[in-house]
Every structure is written in structure tokens, then in C-alpha cells.
Coordinates of C-alpha atoms in Angstrom, one line a residue:
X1 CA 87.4 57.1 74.4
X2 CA 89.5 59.4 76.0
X3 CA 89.2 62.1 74.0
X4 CA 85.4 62.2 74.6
X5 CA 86.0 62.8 78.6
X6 CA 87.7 66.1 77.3
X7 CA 84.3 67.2 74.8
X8 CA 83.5 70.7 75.2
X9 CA 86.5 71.9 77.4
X10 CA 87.0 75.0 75.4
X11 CA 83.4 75.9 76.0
X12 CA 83.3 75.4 79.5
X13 CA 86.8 77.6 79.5
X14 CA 84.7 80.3 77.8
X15 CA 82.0 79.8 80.4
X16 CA 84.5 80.3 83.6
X17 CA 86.5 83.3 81.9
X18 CA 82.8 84.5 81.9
X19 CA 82.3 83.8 85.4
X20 CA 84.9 85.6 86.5
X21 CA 85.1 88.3 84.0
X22 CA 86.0 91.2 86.5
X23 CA 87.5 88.6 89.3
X24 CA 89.9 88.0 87.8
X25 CA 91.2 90.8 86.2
X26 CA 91.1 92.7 89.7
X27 CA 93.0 90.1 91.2
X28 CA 96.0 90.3 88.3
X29 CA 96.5 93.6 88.4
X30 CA 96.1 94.3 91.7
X31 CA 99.1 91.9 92.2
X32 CA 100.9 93.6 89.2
X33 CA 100.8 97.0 90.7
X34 CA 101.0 96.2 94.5
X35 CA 104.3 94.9 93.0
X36 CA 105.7 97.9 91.2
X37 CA 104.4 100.6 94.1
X38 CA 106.7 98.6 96.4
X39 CA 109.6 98.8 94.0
X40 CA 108.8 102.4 94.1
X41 CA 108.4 102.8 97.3
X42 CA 111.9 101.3 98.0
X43 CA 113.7 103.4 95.9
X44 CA 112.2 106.6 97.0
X45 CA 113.0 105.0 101.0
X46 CA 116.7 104.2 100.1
X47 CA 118.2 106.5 98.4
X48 CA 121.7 104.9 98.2
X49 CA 123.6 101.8 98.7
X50 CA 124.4 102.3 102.8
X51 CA 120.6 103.0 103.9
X52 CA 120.1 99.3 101.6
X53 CA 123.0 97.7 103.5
X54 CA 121.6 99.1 106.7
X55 CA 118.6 97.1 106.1
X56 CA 120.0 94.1 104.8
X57 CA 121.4 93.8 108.2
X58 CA 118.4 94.1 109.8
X59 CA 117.2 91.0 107.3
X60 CA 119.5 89.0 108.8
X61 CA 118.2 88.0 112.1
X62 CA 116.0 84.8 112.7
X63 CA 113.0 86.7 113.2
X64 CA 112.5 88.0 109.3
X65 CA 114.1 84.9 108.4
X66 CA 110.9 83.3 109.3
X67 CA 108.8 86.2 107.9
X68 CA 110.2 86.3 104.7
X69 CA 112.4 83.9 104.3
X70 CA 116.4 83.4 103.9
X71 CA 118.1 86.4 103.0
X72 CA 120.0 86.3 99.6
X73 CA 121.9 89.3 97.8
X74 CA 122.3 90.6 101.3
X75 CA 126.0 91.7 100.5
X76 CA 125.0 94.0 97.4
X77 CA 121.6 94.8 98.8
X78 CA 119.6 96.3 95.4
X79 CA 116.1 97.7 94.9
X80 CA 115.8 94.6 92.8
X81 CA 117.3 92.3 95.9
X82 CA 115.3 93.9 98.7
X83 CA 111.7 93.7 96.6
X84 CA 112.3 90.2 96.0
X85 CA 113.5 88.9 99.3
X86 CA 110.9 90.9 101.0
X87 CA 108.1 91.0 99.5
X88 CA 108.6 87.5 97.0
X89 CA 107.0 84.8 99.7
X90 CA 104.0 87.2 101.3
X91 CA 103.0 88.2 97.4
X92 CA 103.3 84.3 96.8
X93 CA 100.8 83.3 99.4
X94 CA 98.3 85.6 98.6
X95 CA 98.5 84.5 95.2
X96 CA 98.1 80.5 96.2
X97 CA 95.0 81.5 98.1
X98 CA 93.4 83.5 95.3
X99 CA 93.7 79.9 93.2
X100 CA 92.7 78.2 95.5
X101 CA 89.5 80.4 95.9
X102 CA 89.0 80.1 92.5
X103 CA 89.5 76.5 92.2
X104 CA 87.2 75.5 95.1
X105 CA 84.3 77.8 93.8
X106 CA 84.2 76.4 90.0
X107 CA 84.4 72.6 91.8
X108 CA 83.1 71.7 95.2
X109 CA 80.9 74.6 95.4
X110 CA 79.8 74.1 91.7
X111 CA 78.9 70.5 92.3
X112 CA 77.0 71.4 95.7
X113 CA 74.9 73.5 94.3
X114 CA 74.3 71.1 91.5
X115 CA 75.4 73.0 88.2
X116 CA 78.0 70.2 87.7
X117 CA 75.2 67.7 87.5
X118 CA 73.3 69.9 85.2
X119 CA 76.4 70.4 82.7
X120 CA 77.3 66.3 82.6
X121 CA 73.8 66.1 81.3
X122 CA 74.8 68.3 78.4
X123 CA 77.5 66.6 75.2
X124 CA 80.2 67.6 77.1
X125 CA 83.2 65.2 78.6
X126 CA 83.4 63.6 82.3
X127 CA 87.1 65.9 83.2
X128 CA 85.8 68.6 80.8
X129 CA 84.8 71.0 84.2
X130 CA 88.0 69.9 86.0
X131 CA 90.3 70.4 83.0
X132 CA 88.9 73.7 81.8
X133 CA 88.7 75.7 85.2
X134 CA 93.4 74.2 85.6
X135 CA 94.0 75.4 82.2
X136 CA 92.1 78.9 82.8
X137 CA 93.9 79.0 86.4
X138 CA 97.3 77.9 84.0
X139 CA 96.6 80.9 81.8
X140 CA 95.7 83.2 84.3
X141 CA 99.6 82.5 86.0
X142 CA 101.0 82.6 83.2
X143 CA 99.1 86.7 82.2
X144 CA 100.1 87.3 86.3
X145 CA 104.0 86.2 85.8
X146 CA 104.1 88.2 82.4
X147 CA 102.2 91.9 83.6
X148 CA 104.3 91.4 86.4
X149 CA 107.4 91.7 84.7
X150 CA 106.0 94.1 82.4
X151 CA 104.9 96.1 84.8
X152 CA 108.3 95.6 87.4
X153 CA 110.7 96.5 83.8
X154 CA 109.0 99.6 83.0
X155 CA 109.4 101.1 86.2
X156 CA 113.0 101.8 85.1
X157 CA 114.7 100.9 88.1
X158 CA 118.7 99.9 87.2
X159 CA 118.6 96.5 89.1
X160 CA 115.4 95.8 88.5
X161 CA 116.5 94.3 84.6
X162 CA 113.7 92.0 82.4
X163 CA 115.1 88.8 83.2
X164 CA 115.0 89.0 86.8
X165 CA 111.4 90.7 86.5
X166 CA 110.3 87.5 84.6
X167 CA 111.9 85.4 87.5
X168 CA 109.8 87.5 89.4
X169 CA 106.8 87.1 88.1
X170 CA 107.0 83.4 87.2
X171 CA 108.2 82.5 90.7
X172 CA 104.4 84.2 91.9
X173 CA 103.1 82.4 88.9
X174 CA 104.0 79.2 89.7
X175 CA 103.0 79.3 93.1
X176 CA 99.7 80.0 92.0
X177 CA 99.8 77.0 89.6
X178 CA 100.9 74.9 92.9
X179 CA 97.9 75.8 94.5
X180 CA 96.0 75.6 91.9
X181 CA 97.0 71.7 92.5
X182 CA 96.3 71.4 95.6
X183 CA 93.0 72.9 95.9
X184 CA 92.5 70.9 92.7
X185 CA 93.2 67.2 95.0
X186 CA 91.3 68.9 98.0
X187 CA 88.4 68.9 96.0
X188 CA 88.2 65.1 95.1
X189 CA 89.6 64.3 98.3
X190 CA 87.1 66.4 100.6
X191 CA 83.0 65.4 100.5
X192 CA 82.6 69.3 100.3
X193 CA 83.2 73.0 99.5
X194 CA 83.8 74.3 103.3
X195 CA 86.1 71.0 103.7
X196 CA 88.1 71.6 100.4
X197 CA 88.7 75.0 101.5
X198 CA 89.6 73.9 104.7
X199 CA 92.3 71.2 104.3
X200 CA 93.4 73.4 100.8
X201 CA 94.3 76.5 103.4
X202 CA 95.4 74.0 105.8
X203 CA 98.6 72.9 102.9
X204 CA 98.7 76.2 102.3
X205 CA 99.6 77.2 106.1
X206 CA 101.5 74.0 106.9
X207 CA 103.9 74.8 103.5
X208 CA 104.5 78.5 105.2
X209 CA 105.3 77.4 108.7
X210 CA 107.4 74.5 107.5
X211 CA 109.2 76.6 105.4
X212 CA 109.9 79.1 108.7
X213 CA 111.1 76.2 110.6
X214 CA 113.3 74.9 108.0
X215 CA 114.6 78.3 107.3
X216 CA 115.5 79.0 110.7
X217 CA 116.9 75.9 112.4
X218 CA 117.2 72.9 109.5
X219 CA 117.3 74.0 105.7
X220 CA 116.9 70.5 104.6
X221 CA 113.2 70.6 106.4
X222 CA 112.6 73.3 103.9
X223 CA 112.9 71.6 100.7
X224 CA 109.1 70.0 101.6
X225 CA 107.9 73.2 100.7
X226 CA 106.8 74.5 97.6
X227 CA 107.4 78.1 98.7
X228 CA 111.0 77.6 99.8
X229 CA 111.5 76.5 96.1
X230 CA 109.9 79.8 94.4
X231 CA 112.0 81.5 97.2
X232 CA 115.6 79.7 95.5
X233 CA 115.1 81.2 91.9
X234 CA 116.8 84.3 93.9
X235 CA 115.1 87.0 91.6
X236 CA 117.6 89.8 90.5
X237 CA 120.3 88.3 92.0
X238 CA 121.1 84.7 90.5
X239 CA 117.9 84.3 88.7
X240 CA 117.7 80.9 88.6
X241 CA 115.0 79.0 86.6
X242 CA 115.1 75.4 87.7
X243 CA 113.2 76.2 91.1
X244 CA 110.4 77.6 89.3
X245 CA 110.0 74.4 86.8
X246 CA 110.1 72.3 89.7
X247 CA 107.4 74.1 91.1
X248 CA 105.4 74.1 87.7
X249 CA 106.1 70.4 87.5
X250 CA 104.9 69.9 90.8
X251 CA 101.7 71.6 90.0
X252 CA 101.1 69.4 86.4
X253 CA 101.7 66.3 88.3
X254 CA 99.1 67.6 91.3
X255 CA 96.9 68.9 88.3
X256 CA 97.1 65.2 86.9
X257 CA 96.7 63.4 89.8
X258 CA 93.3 65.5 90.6
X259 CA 91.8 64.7 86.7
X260 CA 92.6 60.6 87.6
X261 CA 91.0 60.7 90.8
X262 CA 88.1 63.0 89.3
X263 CA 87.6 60.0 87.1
X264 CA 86.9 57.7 89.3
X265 CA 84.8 59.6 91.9
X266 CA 81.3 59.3 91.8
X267 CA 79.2 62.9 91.6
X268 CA 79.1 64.5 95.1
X269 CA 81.3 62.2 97.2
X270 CA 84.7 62.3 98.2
X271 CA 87.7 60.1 98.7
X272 CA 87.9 61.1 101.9
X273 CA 84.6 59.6 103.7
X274 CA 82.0 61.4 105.9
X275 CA 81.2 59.9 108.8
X276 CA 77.9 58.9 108.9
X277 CA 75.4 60.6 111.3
X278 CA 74.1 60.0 114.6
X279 CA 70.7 58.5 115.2
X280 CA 69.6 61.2 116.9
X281 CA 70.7 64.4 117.0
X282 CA 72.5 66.2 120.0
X283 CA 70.8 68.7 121.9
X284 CA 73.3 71.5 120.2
X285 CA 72.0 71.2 117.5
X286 CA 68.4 72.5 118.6
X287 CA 69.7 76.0 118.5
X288 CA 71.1 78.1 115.8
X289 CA 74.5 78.6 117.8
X290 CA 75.0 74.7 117.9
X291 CA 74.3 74.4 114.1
X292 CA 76.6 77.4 112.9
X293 CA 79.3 75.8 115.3
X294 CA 78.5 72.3 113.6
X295 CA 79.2 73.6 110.3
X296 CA 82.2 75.3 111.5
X297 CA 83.7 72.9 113.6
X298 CA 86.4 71.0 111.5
X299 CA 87.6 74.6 109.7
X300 CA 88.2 76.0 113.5
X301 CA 90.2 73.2 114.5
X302 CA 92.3 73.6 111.3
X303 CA 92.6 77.0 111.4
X304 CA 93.6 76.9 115.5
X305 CA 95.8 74.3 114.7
X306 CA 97.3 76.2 112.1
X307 CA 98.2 79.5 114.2
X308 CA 99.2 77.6 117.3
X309 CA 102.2 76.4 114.6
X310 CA 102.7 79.8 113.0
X311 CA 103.3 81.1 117.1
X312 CA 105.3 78.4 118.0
X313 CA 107.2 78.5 114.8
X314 CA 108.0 82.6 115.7
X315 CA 108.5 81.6 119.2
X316 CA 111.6 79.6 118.4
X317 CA 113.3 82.2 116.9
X318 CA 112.8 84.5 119.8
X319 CA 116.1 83.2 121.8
X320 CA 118.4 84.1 119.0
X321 CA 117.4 88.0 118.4
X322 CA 119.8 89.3 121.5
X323 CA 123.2 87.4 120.5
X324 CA 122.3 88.3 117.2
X325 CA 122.7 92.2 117.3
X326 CA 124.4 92.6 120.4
X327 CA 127.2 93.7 118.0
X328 CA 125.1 95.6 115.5
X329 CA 125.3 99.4 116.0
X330 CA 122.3 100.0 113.5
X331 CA 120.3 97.8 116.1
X332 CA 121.7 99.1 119.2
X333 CA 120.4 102.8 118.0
X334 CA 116.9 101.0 117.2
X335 CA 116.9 99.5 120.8
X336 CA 117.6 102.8 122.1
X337 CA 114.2 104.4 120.5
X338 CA 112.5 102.3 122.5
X339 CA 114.5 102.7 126.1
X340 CA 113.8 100.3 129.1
X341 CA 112.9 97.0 126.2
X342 CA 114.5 94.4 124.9
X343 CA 114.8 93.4 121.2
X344 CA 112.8 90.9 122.0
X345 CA 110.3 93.2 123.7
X346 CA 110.4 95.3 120.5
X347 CA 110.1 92.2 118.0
X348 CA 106.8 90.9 119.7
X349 CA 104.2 93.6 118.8
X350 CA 105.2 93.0 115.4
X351 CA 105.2 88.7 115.1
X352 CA 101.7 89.5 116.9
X353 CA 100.4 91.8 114.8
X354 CA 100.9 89.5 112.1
X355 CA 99.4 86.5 113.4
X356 CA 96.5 88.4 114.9
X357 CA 95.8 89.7 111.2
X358 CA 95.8 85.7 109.9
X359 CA 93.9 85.2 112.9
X360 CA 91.1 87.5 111.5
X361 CA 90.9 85.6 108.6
X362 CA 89.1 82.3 109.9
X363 CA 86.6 84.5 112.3
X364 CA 85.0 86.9 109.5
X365 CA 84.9 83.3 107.6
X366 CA 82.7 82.3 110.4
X367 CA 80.2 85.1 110.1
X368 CA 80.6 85.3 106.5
X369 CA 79.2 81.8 106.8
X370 CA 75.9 83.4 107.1
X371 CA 75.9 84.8 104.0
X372 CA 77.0 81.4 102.2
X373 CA 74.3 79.7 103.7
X374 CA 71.7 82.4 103.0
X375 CA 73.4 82.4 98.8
X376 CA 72.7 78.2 98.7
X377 CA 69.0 79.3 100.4
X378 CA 69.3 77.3 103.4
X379 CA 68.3 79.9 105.8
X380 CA 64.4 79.9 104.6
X381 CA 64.5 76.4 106.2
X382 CA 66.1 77.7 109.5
X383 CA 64.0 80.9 109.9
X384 CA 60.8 79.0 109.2
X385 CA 60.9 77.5 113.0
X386 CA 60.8 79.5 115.9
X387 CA 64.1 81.1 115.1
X388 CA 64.2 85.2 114.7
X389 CA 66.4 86.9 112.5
X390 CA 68.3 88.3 115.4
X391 CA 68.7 85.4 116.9
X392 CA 70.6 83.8 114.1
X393 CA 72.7 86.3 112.9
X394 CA 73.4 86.3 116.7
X395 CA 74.6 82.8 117.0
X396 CA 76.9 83.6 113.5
X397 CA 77.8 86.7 115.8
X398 CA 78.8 84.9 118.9
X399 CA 80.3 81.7 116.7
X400 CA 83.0 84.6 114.9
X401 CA 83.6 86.4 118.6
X402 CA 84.1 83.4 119.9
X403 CA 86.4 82.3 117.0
X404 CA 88.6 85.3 117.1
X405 CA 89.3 84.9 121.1
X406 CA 90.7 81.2 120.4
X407 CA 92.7 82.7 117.6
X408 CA 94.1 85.0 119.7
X409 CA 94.6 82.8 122.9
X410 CA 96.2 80.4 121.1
X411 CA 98.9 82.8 119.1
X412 CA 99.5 84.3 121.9
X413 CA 100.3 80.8 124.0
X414 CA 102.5 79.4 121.2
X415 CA 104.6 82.6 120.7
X416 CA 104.9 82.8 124.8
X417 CA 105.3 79.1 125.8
X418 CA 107.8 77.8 122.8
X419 CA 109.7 81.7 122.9
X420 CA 110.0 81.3 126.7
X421 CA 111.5 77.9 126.2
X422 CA 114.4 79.5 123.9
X423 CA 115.3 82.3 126.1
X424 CA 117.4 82.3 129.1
X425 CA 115.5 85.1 130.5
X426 CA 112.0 84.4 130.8
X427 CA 109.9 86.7 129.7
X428 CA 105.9 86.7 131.8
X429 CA 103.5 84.7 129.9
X430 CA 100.8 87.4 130.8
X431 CA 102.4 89.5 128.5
X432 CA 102.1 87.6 125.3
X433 CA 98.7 86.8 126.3
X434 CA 97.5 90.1 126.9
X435 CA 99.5 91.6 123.7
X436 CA 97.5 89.1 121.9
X437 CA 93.9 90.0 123.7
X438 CA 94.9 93.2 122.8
X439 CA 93.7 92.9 119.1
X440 CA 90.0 91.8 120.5
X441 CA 88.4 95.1 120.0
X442 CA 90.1 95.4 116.2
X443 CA 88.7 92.1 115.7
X444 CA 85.3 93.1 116.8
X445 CA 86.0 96.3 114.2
X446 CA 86.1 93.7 111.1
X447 CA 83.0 91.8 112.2
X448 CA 81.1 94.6 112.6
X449 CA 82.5 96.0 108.8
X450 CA 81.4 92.5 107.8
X451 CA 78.0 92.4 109.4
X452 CA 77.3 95.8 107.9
X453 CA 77.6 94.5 104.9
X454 CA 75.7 91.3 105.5
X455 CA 73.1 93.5 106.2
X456 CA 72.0 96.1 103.5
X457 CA 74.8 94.7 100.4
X458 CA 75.2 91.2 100.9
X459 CA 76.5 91.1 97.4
X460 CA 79.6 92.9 98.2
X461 CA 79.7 91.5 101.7
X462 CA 83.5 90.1 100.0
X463 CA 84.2 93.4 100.0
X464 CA 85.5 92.8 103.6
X465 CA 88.6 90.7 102.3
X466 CA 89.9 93.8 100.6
X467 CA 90.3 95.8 103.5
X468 CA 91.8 93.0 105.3
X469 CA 94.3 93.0 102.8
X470 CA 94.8 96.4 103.0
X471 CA 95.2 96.8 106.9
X472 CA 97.7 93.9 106.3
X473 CA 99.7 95.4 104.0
X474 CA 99.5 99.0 106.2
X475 CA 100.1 97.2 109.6
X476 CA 102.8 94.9 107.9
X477 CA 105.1 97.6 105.7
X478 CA 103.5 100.4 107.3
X479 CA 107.2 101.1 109.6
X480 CA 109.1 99.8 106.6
X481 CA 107.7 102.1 104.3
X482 CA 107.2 104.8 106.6
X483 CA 103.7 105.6 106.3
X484 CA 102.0 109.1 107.5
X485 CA 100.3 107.8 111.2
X486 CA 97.2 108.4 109.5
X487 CA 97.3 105.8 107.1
X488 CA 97.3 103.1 110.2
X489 CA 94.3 105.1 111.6
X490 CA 92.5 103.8 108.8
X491 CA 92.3 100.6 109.7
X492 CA 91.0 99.5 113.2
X493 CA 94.4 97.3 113.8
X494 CA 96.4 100.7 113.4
X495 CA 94.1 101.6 117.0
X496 CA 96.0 98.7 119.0
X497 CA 98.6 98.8 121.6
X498 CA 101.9 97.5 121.0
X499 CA 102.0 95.6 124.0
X500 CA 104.8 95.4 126.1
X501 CA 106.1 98.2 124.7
X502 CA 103.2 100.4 125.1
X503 CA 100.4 99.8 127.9
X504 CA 97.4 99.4 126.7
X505 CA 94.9 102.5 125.8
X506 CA 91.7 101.6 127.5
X507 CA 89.7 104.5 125.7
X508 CA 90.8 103.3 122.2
X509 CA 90.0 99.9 123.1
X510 CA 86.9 101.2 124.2
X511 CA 86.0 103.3 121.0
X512 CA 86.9 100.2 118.8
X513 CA 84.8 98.4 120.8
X514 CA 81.6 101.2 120.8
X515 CA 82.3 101.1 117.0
X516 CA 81.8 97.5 116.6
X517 CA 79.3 97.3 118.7
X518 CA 76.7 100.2 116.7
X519 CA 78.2 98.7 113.0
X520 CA 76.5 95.4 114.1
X521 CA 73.6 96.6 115.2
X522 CA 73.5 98.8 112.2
X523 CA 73.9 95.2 110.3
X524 CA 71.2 93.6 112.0
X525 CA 68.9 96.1 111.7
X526 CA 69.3 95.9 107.7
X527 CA 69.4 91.9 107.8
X528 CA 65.8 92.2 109.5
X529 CA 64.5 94.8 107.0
X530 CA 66.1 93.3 103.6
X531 CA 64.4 89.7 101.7
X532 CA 66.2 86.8 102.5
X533 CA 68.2 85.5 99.5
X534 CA 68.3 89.2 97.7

């Protein structure tokens, strides 16, 4: 009996591989040689073994601690060292979302749109879909772990050796596995795709900003964590392998847990229940802003929830960064570039930066939204009232602006309100607030990029996510790796102020905001021209 819930797995394997026949392939070896151009890229940066130990220092200070985690290897700071402590954790997340991604579009979103129904009713077994999209997300960590360490080992680097590349690459492997997991559980637990997503990138965010906390004040907190433990197999220093089974033992017992439950769920329910409806429907809900907000609401409290954390969680390091270096003549000399600041002062532009960048990442969601709903053909229903095309990719317009202020607002408020709290000198909370504003107009950039896309190539509207990735990883290492200015100017976050240290450029505020404001327009114009569902 059992072996007939499993019928036709390898055929359904076939049938996802197909799916995702250039997804996934972009996604590994994008990962494979963002990986090896960092290793590079450190190696033609520090040239010898003082400019590493220079850095290491710099590692050492509560405020990367969080970033990137606990230092280790910081004595005998190697090429190998540096790329794993620094870029290990960030590469790690981005890998757990792209499973998750994965994971929620070949269930929830399958069984919404009703090809799960439609495959049960074909000689194929009741886990079979389940099964066959964890073992192609297995296999797919397992290719990503080994091109990873191929790829890191034939760079040549002398302490970048093929055991510690492996370590590498299985530590990003596993996380993805992990994930993999969880979205896996989300899905049975959540009555639907936007919810799976929701509460899967939720775990995801909670196991990052637990993981800063712990790292920072109590290491014991840490351990919850499944990234502190791919951070402990220490990669080209100890290379330790029993974090990494821990973590890939974690993610078979989530990965069995999620086949039971899937057993026992009935088709298009969940575990956990929705609540039923009211009788009559609020008067928000007449208008296409109160629906777009309805369908949004639970991921915007998630994702608010989520940053107000990540600022807090940065805030509390805050107090420690002066006592810290105060003895440090490498920081003393970077304090001095920047006369008239603080550390502190210095360190802010760059935790908000960061969580304005996350931030971004729930608001083009929201207007992306549109597109989602357009794809599942709901939006024939909607635009056969006395609704015009303008006015509901307005109300998606408005729902993302609207988004990205609270995102903003509330970084800002837990960065200012918990750092204030660990300082002895108060700094204005005015400040963090408007350093957080700040990134309004580059916000309003990315909508408009998104919108524009909406408009006249919905298909490759997604195309949005890679150049949020990329201004991430130009804002993020861009000082680090010393990037031409140029290369920030080519994203519309490299246009912001680095308030307090900078006051704030009205007229590149204002062309950001100019920009945005003709790319939508350009986008609407196309969404009124182009067929609905096309």
C-alpha cells in the first residue's frame, strides 16, 4: 500500500526538471560563479597577509558580527577565511529563498491553480508530487554544493584547498535543503500559495535575526538557528562536517514531516484554518485598493514584523562600536575620513542601506501581485465592473508606495529606538528616520522598473528580482570591493544619501523621483494597450 502513494515519482521528477529547465540552471551557476568572482575579487583586494589582518579586525566589531556572523580564522585571516566568513551566511540565504520559491510554486500554487487535482486523477501515487519536487530540490543542492567547490578549487587560490571548497559548498547546500523543509511544511500548514510564501520567508527571516541576536549578546540563542549551524562547519579553516549533517538531518526530518502531513490533508485545505468570511463584506472591499490590500494584508504584517526585528536586532549592537575601536588605529584612520562623525554615525548608512534593500523586497511583491493575479486570470472578473485599467494598476501602485514607506518607517524606528537605548549618548531619532525616508525615491525607482515591465513583458516582469539582487550585491560589497563610482550609479540605491553623514541631495532625490514617476506611466500606458492575460 505504501508503495503505491509513491507511483510515478520519477515521472513527475522528469516533469519539474522540465518545468524549470533554464530556472534552475541560472540559479546554480549564478551561485557558482558569484562565489568564485568574490574569491577573486579578494585576492586581487588583499594582496598580502597585513591588508587581510587589517580587515579581520574590522570583522570583529558587533556590528558585522550581526551581518555576517561570528568571526572565525580571524588570527590567520586567508582568502579562503575571509570568502567564507563573509560571504558564507548572505550566499546561504539567498539560496534558502530560491528553494523555497521553488518549493511553493510546484505545491501551493500548483494545487491553486488546480494541476495537482488534474495529476491525482492520472495512475500516479497520493505523495508522488510532494516527493518528486524534495528529491529534485535534494539533487539540485547537492549539483549547487559540488560546482561550487569545483568551481572555488579551480580558481587556484593556495588556501582555498578541495576540502574546504566542498565544506563550502555543502554548507550553501544544505541550507537550501533546510528550506526546502520548511517551505515544504508551510505548504501543508498554510490554506494557500501567498500564505506559504509568507510564513516560509517569515522562518526564513526569524532564523537570520535570531542568529544576529544570539551571535551578538547570547551564543546559546543561536543554536535555534539553522544558519548559525552552516556558519560552525568553519570552511577553510576547521572544516568541520557534523554541522552540515545536522543541518541535512534537519531538513529529511522537515522533508518527512511535510510527506505525513500531506497524507492526511485533504486537496486544497490547510492545517492551519481560514477564517471563515463575513456575511457581508466591508465597504473596502468595494474598491480595487481595498481588495489588493485584502490580499496583501497578512504578508505586510509579516514582512513589517520582520524588519522592525532585523532594526532592532542592529540597533543593539550600536552601543558597543565606540569602546570597541577606540584602541584600533586602522579604525581611528577610517573615523578620520569621515571628520566631525562618530563610528556610529558612519555604521548607520550602511545597516540602513541594507535593511532598506530587504525592505524593497515585500513592496515590488505587492505590485508584482498584479501580475500574479492577472497569470491565475482573475483580473477579467475585476475589470469587467466599473473598474478602469488605470485605476487598478493604481490601487497595486499606491498598495507598493504605501508598503515601502512602512518598511522604511519602521527600520528606521527599530534601528533608532532600540540603538538609542544602548548608547550613552543619544543620538536624534529624526536622524534614523529620515536616513531611512531617504531610500523613498530609490524605492519608487524599482516600482517604476517593475511596472514597466508589467506593462509591455509581463513574462519577464521577474526580471525585476535580478536587478535587486544586483544593486544588493553593488550597495552591499560595493566599499568592500572597491567598485568604480559608476557601478553604484547603476542602480537607483547607489543615488541615495548616506544620511547623517551626508545631507541629503534634493535634486537626486528629485531625479529618482521624476524617473519613477515617467517609468510608471510608461507601464501603464503599455498595461492599457496590451490583452489581459498575454
Amino acid at each position: 500500500m505504501a508503495r503505491h502513494l509513491f507511483d510515478g515519482t520519477g515521472t513527475l521528477m522528469r516533469f519539474v526538471l522540465r518545468r524549470d529547465r533554464l530556472r534552475l540552471p541560472i540559479w546554480l551557476v549564478s551561485f557558482a560563479a558569484i562565489s568564485a568572482i568574490i574569491a577573486l575579487a579578494f585576492v586581487g583586494l588583499y594582496q598580502n597577509a597585513e591588508e587581510r589582518q587589517a580587515m579581520a579586525e574590522t570583522m570583529r566589531n558587533p556590528a558585522m558580527t550581526a551581518m555576517v556572523g561570528p568571526g572565525y580564522g580571524l588570527d590567520n585571516y586567508t582568502v579562503g577565511a575571509m570568502t567564507a566568513h563573509e560571504m558564507l551566511l548572505m550566499t546561504a540565504v539567498v539560496v534558502g529563498l530560491m528553494s523555497i520559491l521553488l518549493v511553493t510554486r510546484h505545491t501551493r500554487t500548483d494545487e491553486e491553480d488546480g494541476r495537482i487535482e488534474m495529476i491525482r486523477s492520472l495512475p500516479v501515487g497520493r505523495l508522488s508530487n510532494l516527493l518528486s519536487i524534495l528529491l529534485v530540490l535534494i539533487g539540485a543542492n547537492i549539483v549547487l554544493a559540488l560546482l561550487t567547490a569545483f568551481s572555488l578549487t579551480v580558481l587556484g587560490i593556495e588556501s582555498m584547498d578541495f576540502e574546504g571548497s566542498l565544506v563550502y559548498g555543502s554548507a550553501l547546500g544544505a541550507s537550501g535543503m533546510i528550506f526546502a523543509g520548511v517551505a515544504a511544511v508551510c505548504a501543508q500548514l498554510s490554506p494557500n500559495s501567498r500564505n506559504t510564501l509568507g510564513l516560509s520567508i517569515a522562518v526564513l527571516l526569524f532564523a537570520y535575526m535570531i542568529r544576529a541576536i544570539g551571535d551578538v549578546t547570547n551564543e546559546a540563542l543561536s543554536w535555534i538557528s539553522p544558519l548559525n549551524w552552516i556558519l560552525r562547519s568553519e570552511a577553510y579553516v576547521n572544516n568541520y562536517w557534523w554541522p552540515i549533517l545536522i543541518t541535512v538531518a534537519g531538513a529529511l526530518v522537515l522533508m518527512v514531516l511535510a510527506l505525513y502531513l500531506n497524507s492526511i490533508r485533504d486537496l486544497g485545505s490547510g492545517f492551519l484554518p481560514s477564517r471563515p468570511g463575513k456575511g457581508k463584506a466591508s465597504k473596502s472591499l468595494l474598491s480595487p485598493f481595498g481588495l489588493a490590500l485584502r490580499l496583501q494584508r497578512t504578508g505586510l504584517i509579516a514582512w513589517g514584523a520582520g524588519i522592525l526585528l532585523i532594526g532592532a536586532s542592529y540597533g543593539s549592537v550600536l552601543g558597543d562600536l565606540e569602546s570597541f575601536f577606540e584602541d584600533i588605529d586602522l579604525m581611528q584612520q577610517m573615523i578620520a575620513q569621515a571628520e566631525g562623525f562618530s563610528l556610529t554615525e558612519q555604521f548607520i548608512p550602511v545597516l540602513m542601506a541594507v535593511m532598506a534593500i530587504l525592505g524593497t523586497i515585500p513592496v515590488l511583491m505587492a505590485i508584482l501581485k498584479l501580475k500574479t493575479e492577472e497569470k491565475n486570470g482573475r483580473l477579467e472578473h475585476i475589470l469587467s465592473r466599473a473598474v478602469s485599467r488605470n485605476r487598478l494598476m493604481g490601487s497595486y501602485l499606491a498598495m507598493a508606495i504605501v508598503t515601502g514607506f512602512i518598511m522604511l518607517s519602521l527600520a528606521a524606528l527599530g534601528l533608532g529606538l532600540v540603538g538609542n537605548a544602548m548608547m550613552e549618548e543619544q543620538l536624534p531619532l529624526g536622524m534614523f528616520y529620515s536616513a531611512g525616508l531617504a531610500y523613498l525615491p530609490a524605492m519608487l525607482a524599482m516600482i517604476g522598473v517593475a511596472m514597466l515591465l508589467i506593462g509591455w513583458a509581463p513574462n519577464a516582469a521577474s526580471m525585476v528580482w535580478l536587478y535587486l539582487a544586483f544593486s544588493f550585491f553593488v550597495i552591499y560589497l560595493g566599499g568592500l570591493f572597491q567598485f568604480p563610482e559608476w557601478v553604484a550609479k547603476l542602480t537607483p540605491y547607489g543615488y541615495v544619501s548616506e544620511i547623517p553623514i551626508e545631507e541629503i541631495d534634493f535634486l537626486n532625490a528629485g531625479i529618482l523621483i521624476v524617473v519613477a514617476a515617467v517609468l510608471m506611466m510608461i507601464g501603464m500606458i503599455g498595461f492599457n494597450r496590451r490583452d489581459i492575460g498575454r
